[in-house]
Amino acid sequence: MILILFLNNSLKAQLDTLNTKRLTTVIAAETAIYTGTMIGLSQLWYKDVPTTSFQTFNDNQEWLQMDKIGHTVTSYYVGMAGYEVLKWSGISEKKATWYGGTLGLVFLTSVEVLDGYSADWGFSTGDMVANVSGTGLFIAQQLVWKEQRVLLKYSFHTTDYAAIRPNVLGSNLSEQVLKDYNGQTYWLSANIASFLKDDAKFPKWLNMAIGYGADGMLGGDDNVFDTDGVNYDYSATQRTRQFYLSLDIDLTRIKTKSKFANTVLGAFGFIKFPLPAIEFNQNGQTKFKGVYF
């Protein structure tokens, strides 16, 4: 994600006319990356998984839908990267939005098709809905506003659950950032100033954010599992949905005199800035977080 956003912000110098050499480079690079990724997945991820006729797989209830939101965020940012590289090559705004913005959907759909022929999984309609949602959010904003006023963002904090089931939730920090849904929070972060008049003196970098997270999950469907032939029952641990309200800082709207600094700020723009937050959970509890990650 960081590499994608670093690319986005390093390509801000756009052309007014088509540059065929740049476009050729973009198409060749995207084709090579896509082909290599699909071959790599087939050999490394799916190689030892038995194949079957195409099948669907209903995993919509797993992980309290946290994995689905992850699909949405991935589709959104890969589409953003696709848009930026096409704009860099001089493609028109409309074409870059439609062709580049669907890059994430194309990639993730291909992965779903591979899942569909795998005996251990299947084509997930829930994943596809999430993929389309992320792509749609990016394209819709670009068509209407020619900018992203509402960003999808991510934050993470470590939890005690990973130590209980490290093979699923991660045995170290780098794995937990991706696999421990208990510590992840996904945000819709809206830039307030972009909805006001141009002469408004409201800070252009200040956002309002609403977040969604979950807690108490040791498995996709429940908290009963086997590890090394031993059965563990954590069904007493309640799986809980959490909703958050917080302010946020849009790093992509902070401009300095340094092009490198602007690029770095933009590259980390997908991370929700740690600030105080209010949590509302499905148990009817309201909690104040001094600094929430």
XYZ file of C-alpha atoms in Angstrom:
293
model
C 0.000 0.000 0.000
C 2.839 2.373 0.848
C 4.555 1.645 -2.485
C 1.317 2.273 -4.386
C 0.773 5.640 -2.733
C 4.434 6.591 -3.090
C 4.004 5.968 -6.809
C 0.839 8.058 -6.887
C 2.481 11.095 -5.368
C 5.697 10.821 -7.348
C 3.722 11.009 -10.604
C 1.782 14.193 -9.877
C 3.492 16.048 -12.732
C 0.968 15.230 -15.451
C 0.920 15.981 -19.154
C -1.651 17.809 -21.213
C -1.176 15.525 -24.216
C -0.627 11.812 -24.712
C 2.942 10.592 -24.346
C 3.016 7.337 -26.315
C 6.367 6.239 -24.858
C 5.089 6.610 -21.319
C 1.826 4.866 -22.189
C 3.705 1.975 -23.773
C 5.848 1.709 -20.659
C 2.791 1.724 -18.410
C 0.972 -0.956 -20.433
C 4.081 -3.150 -20.635
C 4.808 -2.790 -16.920
C 1.214 -3.479 -15.854
C 1.012 -6.507 -18.158
C 4.284 -7.903 -16.833
C 3.342 -7.319 -13.197
C -0.132 -8.801 -13.677
C 1.156 -11.871 -15.539
C 3.972 -12.426 -13.070
C 1.644 -12.084 -10.099
C -0.874 -14.553 -11.503
C 1.865 -17.076 -12.314
C 3.392 -16.567 -8.884
C 0.066 -17.113 -7.132
C -0.628 -20.216 -9.202
C 2.749 -21.727 -8.341
C 3.237 -20.601 -4.758
C -0.259 -20.282 -3.315
C -2.423 -22.680 -5.306
C 0.128 -25.280 -6.446
C -0.500 -27.755 -3.606
C -4.241 -27.102 -3.390
C -6.454 -29.646 -5.193
C -8.411 -28.212 -8.111
C -12.092 -28.748 -8.751
C -14.808 -27.573 -11.087
C -15.710 -23.937 -10.626
C -17.534 -23.444 -7.312
C -18.780 -20.608 -5.156
C -18.001 -20.115 -1.496
C -20.089 -18.194 1.046
C -17.734 -16.620 3.577
C -19.813 -13.512 4.207
C -20.138 -14.169 7.939
C -16.448 -14.725 8.586
C -14.348 -12.315 10.675
C -17.403 -10.051 11.183
C -16.813 -8.814 7.607
C -13.439 -7.272 8.414
C -11.835 -9.195 5.546
C -14.447 -7.808 3.147
C -13.543 -4.251 4.057
C -9.912 -5.167 3.429
C -10.894 -6.165 -0.111
C -12.629 -2.822 -0.556
C -9.564 -0.867 0.563
C -7.222 -2.871 -1.689
C -9.433 -2.406 -4.746
C -9.703 1.318 -4.002
C -5.949 1.972 -3.764
C -4.881 -0.248 -6.655
C -7.432 1.628 -8.757
C -5.948 4.901 -7.555
C -2.488 3.752 -8.633
C -3.846 2.707 -12.031
C -5.414 6.128 -12.500
C -2.229 7.982 -11.578
C 0.058 6.094 -13.943
C -2.358 6.606 -16.847
C -2.566 10.331 -16.083
C 1.239 10.370 -16.015
C 1.215 8.960 -19.537
C -1.057 11.782 -20.730
C -4.330 9.852 -20.952
C -7.443 12.012 -20.578
C -9.045 12.369 -17.152
C -12.116 10.347 -18.111
C -10.208 7.453 -19.666
C -7.680 7.351 -16.827
C -10.550 7.224 -14.342
C -12.366 4.357 -16.053
C -9.410 2.286 -17.281
C -7.027 2.943 -14.412
C -9.687 2.978 -11.721
C -10.758 -0.571 -12.557
C -7.244 -1.994 -12.233
C -7.870 -3.198 -8.677
C -11.140 -4.859 -9.699
C -9.453 -6.685 -12.595
C -6.649 -7.977 -10.394
C -8.850 -9.079 -7.482
C -11.402 -10.685 -9.806
C -8.614 -12.810 -11.261
C -7.704 -13.976 -7.766
C -11.359 -14.830 -7.094
C -11.460 -16.939 -10.265
C -8.395 -18.874 -9.067
C -10.178 -19.393 -5.749
C -13.210 -20.645 -7.650
C -11.227 -23.571 -9.045
C -9.589 -24.416 -5.712
C -11.081 -27.235 -3.646
C -10.238 -25.515 -0.353
C -12.041 -22.273 -1.216
C -14.348 -20.997 -3.930
C -15.463 -17.877 -5.743
C -16.764 -15.497 -3.081
C -19.615 -13.227 -4.128
C -19.086 -11.242 -0.933
C -15.487 -10.559 -1.910
C -16.624 -9.438 -5.350
C -19.168 -7.028 -3.882
C -16.367 -5.581 -1.731
C -14.030 -5.312 -4.733
C -16.661 -3.504 -6.791
C -17.399 -1.176 -3.858
C -13.784 -0.052 -3.557
C -13.491 0.513 -7.294
C -16.841 2.315 -7.376
C -15.892 4.647 -4.526
C -12.758 5.772 -6.334
C -14.336 6.150 -9.793
C -17.474 7.917 -8.542
C -15.518 10.583 -6.677
C -13.139 11.110 -9.570
C -16.023 11.547 -12.006
C -18.003 13.908 -9.777
C -15.280 15.918 -8.025
C -12.052 15.047 -9.910
C -10.514 14.390 -6.511
C -10.887 12.010 -3.575
C -12.758 13.878 -0.877
C -13.567 10.721 1.098
C -10.601 8.420 1.653
C -10.500 4.845 2.857
C -7.952 4.534 5.659
C -6.411 1.935 7.935
C -5.069 1.799 11.476
C -3.684 -1.005 13.628
C -2.873 -1.864 17.231
C -1.520 -5.140 18.626
C -3.830 -7.463 20.575
C -3.469 -10.431 22.940
C -5.346 -12.745 20.572
C -2.391 -13.265 18.229
C -0.429 -14.999 21.013
C -3.287 -17.482 21.426
C -3.413 -18.450 17.742
C -0.258 -17.135 16.028
C -0.524 -19.452 13.016
C -3.755 -17.689 12.007
C -3.414 -14.199 13.482
C 0.332 -13.745 13.030
C 3.443 -14.708 14.963
C 5.161 -11.322 14.631
C 4.213 -7.709 14.063
C 4.537 -7.746 10.274
C 2.185 -10.743 10.055
C -0.272 -9.363 12.600
C -0.624 -6.097 10.682
C -2.108 -8.141 7.835
C -3.747 -11.072 9.624
C -5.010 -9.980 13.059
C -8.394 -8.455 12.292
C -8.885 -7.731 16.014
C -6.269 -4.986 15.814
C -7.335 -3.492 12.505
C -9.705 -0.570 12.050
C -10.932 0.669 8.686
C -12.049 4.266 8.243
C -14.027 6.519 5.950
C -12.185 9.823 6.287
C -13.942 12.840 4.777
C -12.114 16.087 4.051
C -14.291 18.839 5.480
C -12.742 21.800 3.647
C -13.359 20.228 0.230
C -17.121 20.447 0.858
C -16.958 24.139 1.829
C -16.594 27.254 -0.300
C -13.164 27.994 -1.735
C -12.691 31.052 0.479
C -13.520 29.163 3.690
C -10.718 29.361 6.251
C -11.223 25.838 7.560
C -7.960 23.800 7.715
C -7.603 21.951 4.426
C -5.875 18.995 6.080
C -8.485 18.275 8.780
C -10.855 15.346 8.219
C -13.766 13.758 10.044
C -13.552 9.969 10.205
C -15.869 7.106 11.071
C -14.326 3.687 11.666
C -15.267 0.042 11.916
C -13.434 -2.678 13.820
C -14.056 -5.943 15.633
C -12.746 -7.730 18.704
C -12.673 -11.210 20.234
C -12.102 -13.180 17.025
C -9.887 -16.273 17.053
C -11.353 -17.835 13.923
C -13.398 -16.905 10.910
C -16.743 -18.239 12.123
C -16.227 -19.002 15.820
C -13.620 -19.293 18.551
C -13.324 -23.082 18.656
C -10.331 -24.550 16.825
C -7.745 -27.351 16.716
C -3.993 -26.787 16.826
C -1.519 -29.689 16.625
C -4.272 -32.150 17.457
C -5.429 -30.227 20.536
C -8.907 -28.690 20.679
C -9.251 -25.180 22.079
C -12.601 -23.696 23.065
C -12.719 -19.915 23.504
C -16.437 -19.662 22.844
C -16.798 -17.629 26.055
C -14.833 -14.844 24.365
C -17.409 -12.547 22.813
C -16.977 -11.468 19.217
C -17.885 -7.780 19.133
C -18.381 -5.163 16.427
C -16.965 -1.701 17.153
C -17.731 1.673 15.597
C -15.585 4.774 16.002
C -15.820 8.516 15.576
C -12.655 10.587 15.353
C -10.873 13.474 13.683
C -8.153 12.714 11.147
C -5.322 14.440 9.299
C -5.185 14.119 5.518
C -1.438 13.913 4.905
C -1.940 14.205 1.132
C -3.186 17.784 1.599
C -0.163 18.949 3.607
C 2.230 20.623 1.165
C 5.836 21.544 1.899
C 8.583 23.057 -0.236
C 10.202 19.632 -0.528
C 8.912 17.379 -3.308
C 10.361 14.348 -1.511
C 8.598 15.271 1.744
C 5.307 15.706 -0.121
C 5.775 12.292 -1.719
C 6.470 10.637 1.642
C 3.432 12.311 3.229
C 1.278 11.132 0.370
C 2.666 7.604 0.555
C 1.442 7.265 4.131
C -1.858 8.962 3.382
C -3.797 5.705 3.709
C -2.980 5.479 7.439
C -5.485 6.985 9.871
C -3.594 9.517 11.979
C -3.590 8.508 15.698
C -5.966 10.876 17.511
C -8.600 10.658 20.261
C -11.642 8.591 19.303
C -15.014 7.562 20.700
C -15.931 3.866 20.462
C -19.499 2.607 20.242
C -19.804 -1.196 20.352
C -22.665 -3.627 19.857
C -22.832 -4.275 23.599
C -24.185 -0.758 24.066
C -20.940 0.524 25.571
C -19.358 3.891 24.807
C -15.622 4.261 25.410
C -13.269 7.202 24.999
C -9.826 6.470 23.561
C -7.148 9.046 24.388
C -5.011 8.214 21.350
C -6.390 5.452 19.166
C -4.352 3.431 16.704
